[in-house]
Every structure is written in structure tokens, then in C-alpha cells.
Coordinates of C-alpha atoms (C1' of nucleotides) in Angstrom, one line a residue:
Chain P
M29 CA 0.0 0.0 0.0
N30 CA 2.8 2.4 0.8
K31 CA 3.9 2.0 -2.7
Q32 CA 1.2 4.4 -3.8
Q33 CA 3.2 7.3 -2.5
Q34 CA 6.1 6.2 -4.7
R35 CA 3.9 6.1 -7.7
P36 CA 2.1 9.5 -8.1
F37 CA 1.0 8.5 -11.5
F38 CA 0.6 4.7 -11.3
E39 CA -2.2 4.3 -8.8
P40 CA -4.4 7.1 -10.2
A41 CA -4.0 5.7 -13.7
I42 CA -4.9 2.2 -12.5
S43 CA -7.9 3.6 -10.6
M44 CA -9.1 5.3 -13.7
V45 CA -8.7 2.1 -15.8
R46 CA -11.0 0.4 -13.3
R47 CA -13.7 2.9 -14.1
I48 CA -13.9 1.8 -17.7
P49 CA -17.3 0.2 -18.2
S50 CA -17.8 -3.1 -19.8
G51 CA -18.1 -2.9 -23.6
K52 CA -16.1 0.2 -23.8
V53 CA -12.4 0.8 -24.4
A54 CA -10.1 3.6 -23.5
T55 CA -6.7 4.7 -24.9
Y56 CA -3.5 5.3 -22.9
G57 CA -3.7 9.0 -23.8
Q58 CA -7.3 9.1 -22.6
I59 CA -6.4 7.8 -19.2
S60 CA -3.4 10.0 -19.1
I61 CA -5.5 13.1 -19.7
L62 CA -8.1 12.1 -17.1
V63 CA -5.6 11.6 -14.4
S64 CA -3.0 14.2 -15.2
N65 CA -4.6 16.4 -17.8
S66 CA -1.7 15.6 -20.1
V67 CA -1.6 13.2 -22.9
Q68 CA 2.1 13.0 -22.9
K69 CA 2.1 10.7 -19.9
A70 CA 0.4 8.0 -21.9
R71 CA 3.6 6.0 -21.9
A72 CA 3.5 5.9 -18.1
V73 CA 0.0 4.6 -18.3
G74 CA 1.1 1.7 -20.4
Y75 CA 4.0 1.1 -18.1
A76 CA 1.6 1.2 -15.1
L77 CA -0.4 -1.6 -16.6
A78 CA 2.7 -3.5 -17.6
A79 CA 3.8 -3.4 -13.9
L80 CA 0.5 -5.0 -12.8
S81 CA 0.9 -8.3 -11.0
E82 CA -1.5 -11.2 -11.8
E83 CA -3.4 -10.4 -8.6
E84 CA -3.9 -6.8 -9.7
A85 CA -4.8 -7.9 -13.2
Q86 CA -7.8 -9.6 -11.8
E87 CA -9.2 -6.4 -10.4
V88 CA -8.0 -4.1 -13.2
P89 CA -9.7 -4.3 -16.6
W90 CA -6.4 -3.8 -18.4
W91 CA -7.8 -5.4 -21.5
R92 CA -10.0 -2.3 -22.0
V93 CA -7.0 -0.2 -22.6
M94 CA -5.5 0.1 -26.0
N95 CA -3.5 2.6 -28.1
K96 CA -5.0 5.5 -30.0
Q97 CA -5.1 3.5 -33.1
G98 CA -7.8 1.3 -31.5
R99 CA -5.3 -1.6 -31.7
I100 CA -3.8 -3.8 -29.0
S101 CA -0.4 -2.6 -28.1
N102 CA 2.6 -4.9 -28.5
P103 CA 0.6 -8.2 -28.8
R104 CA 3.6 -10.3 -29.6
A105 CA 5.3 -9.4 -26.3
R106 CA 2.2 -10.4 -24.5
P107 CA 0.4 -13.8 -25.1
R108 CA -2.4 -12.1 -23.2
G109 CA -3.0 -9.9 -26.3
A110 CA -5.1 -12.7 -27.8
L111 CA -7.0 -12.9 -24.6
Q112 CA -7.5 -9.2 -24.6
Q113 CA -9.3 -9.3 -27.9
Q114 CA -11.3 -12.2 -26.8
L115 CA -12.4 -10.5 -23.6
L116 CA -13.4 -7.4 -25.5
E117 CA -15.3 -9.3 -28.1
D118 CA -17.1 -11.1 -25.2
E119 CA -18.1 -7.6 -23.9
G120 CA -19.5 -6.6 -27.3
V121 CA -16.6 -4.8 -28.7
I122 CA -16.2 -5.5 -32.4
F123 CA -12.7 -6.0 -33.9
E124 CA -12.3 -4.9 -37.5
E125 CA -9.2 -6.3 -39.1
G126 CA -7.7 -6.5 -35.6
Q127 CA -8.8 -3.0 -35.0
V128 CA -11.5 -1.4 -32.9
D129 CA -13.6 1.6 -33.9
L130 CA -12.9 4.0 -31.0
D131 CA -15.5 6.4 -32.3
E132 CA -18.1 3.8 -31.3
F133 CA -16.6 1.8 -28.5
G134 CA -14.3 4.5 -27.1
W135 CA -15.0 5.4 -23.5
E136 CA -16.2 9.0 -23.1
G137 CA -14.8 9.2 -19.7
V138 CA -16.6 10.3 -16.5
Chain H
dC11 C1' 25.3 10.0 -11.0
dT12 C1' 24.1 8.7 -16.4
dT13 C1' 21.8 6.0 -20.0
dC14 C1' 18.5 3.0 -22.1
dT15 C1' 14.1 0.8 -22.7
dG16 C1' 9.1 0.3 -22.7
dA17 C1' 1.5 -2.2 -23.1
dC18 C1' 2.2 5.9 -26.0
dT19 C1' 1.1 10.2 -28.6
dG20 C1' 1.5 13.9 -31.9
dG21 C1' 3.6 16.3 -35.6
dG22 C1' 6.4 16.5 -39.7
dA23 C1' 8.6 14.5 -44.1
Chain D
dG8 C1' 0.4 4.0 -46.0
dT9 C1' 5.6 4.5 -44.1
dC10 C1' 9.6 6.5 -41.1
dC11 C1' 11.8 9.7 -37.9
dC12 C1' 11.9 12.8 -33.9
dA13 C1' 10.6 15.0 -29.3
dG14 C1' 8.4 14.7 -24.7
dC15 C1' 6.6 12.4 -20.5
dC16 C1' 7.1 8.7 -16.3
dA17 C1' 9.2 4.4 -14.0
dG18 C1' 12.5 0.9 -13.6
dA19 C1' 16.9 -1.6 -14.6
dA20 C1' 22.0 -1.7 -15.4

DNA sequence: CTTCTGACTGGGA
DNA sequence: GTCCCAGCCAGAA
């Protein structure tokens, strides 16, 4: 728990990801803007999810977070990438050529 | 201490 | 469509 203080950006970002409703997807830049009002910290958001343990992954819908292109980021480095698409499709998100239409499934935020 | 890398984004060529 | 560059945060060497 004390680690939160060491991560001024990690925890807020994770908390925001948890707010993403089912059937919707958010981009790293989206989360970055919501928590810090800056899109430039998007990389830190991705890193925050990458640092999630399996335990945290159960509570955090990391699969609803993707890049601005509406595409799963670095799927080759993560076998879970296939799972991510499967989970999203199970929630009603439609993949088109391995790509999601953010204009339709993009999370508007709070 | 410095340097590099990474689940990113935006702009320019 | 591609490629390159600059900026941000966190961790590893």
C-alpha cells in the first residue's frame, strides 16, 4: 500500500482504468488526460499496466485499454494480447481487421 | 550519478 | 500507408 506514494501516477492511472465500463475501451492517452490532464504521460499509463501483478490484473480491466489506433499494443510481447481481444469481443466490442472503432466503443470518460 | 528501454502520442517529411 | 523525432514517467543496469 505504501507503494502508492512512490507512484504518483501509477495508482491514479490504475484507478481510472478500473472505471472503464464493460463494452467500452479507453486509450492510454485518454487515461493520461483524465488523471493528469496531459496526454504526454500516456507512456507511463502503459507502463503502469505492464507493472501490474497477476493479482492486480484480476481487479483491473487492463484489456479495455489500447492505443490511439484502436489496436492492441505490442501483442507479440504479450500472449495475453489474444486474450484481450477475446475478452473485449465477449463484452460486445467488435474488432475490425484486428482494430476497434474508438468512435463507437471509445469510453467517453466520466 | 548517467543511460537505455518500454503495453504511448502527436507532428512532420 | 511509411519512417523519424521529441516529450513524458518508471524501472533496470
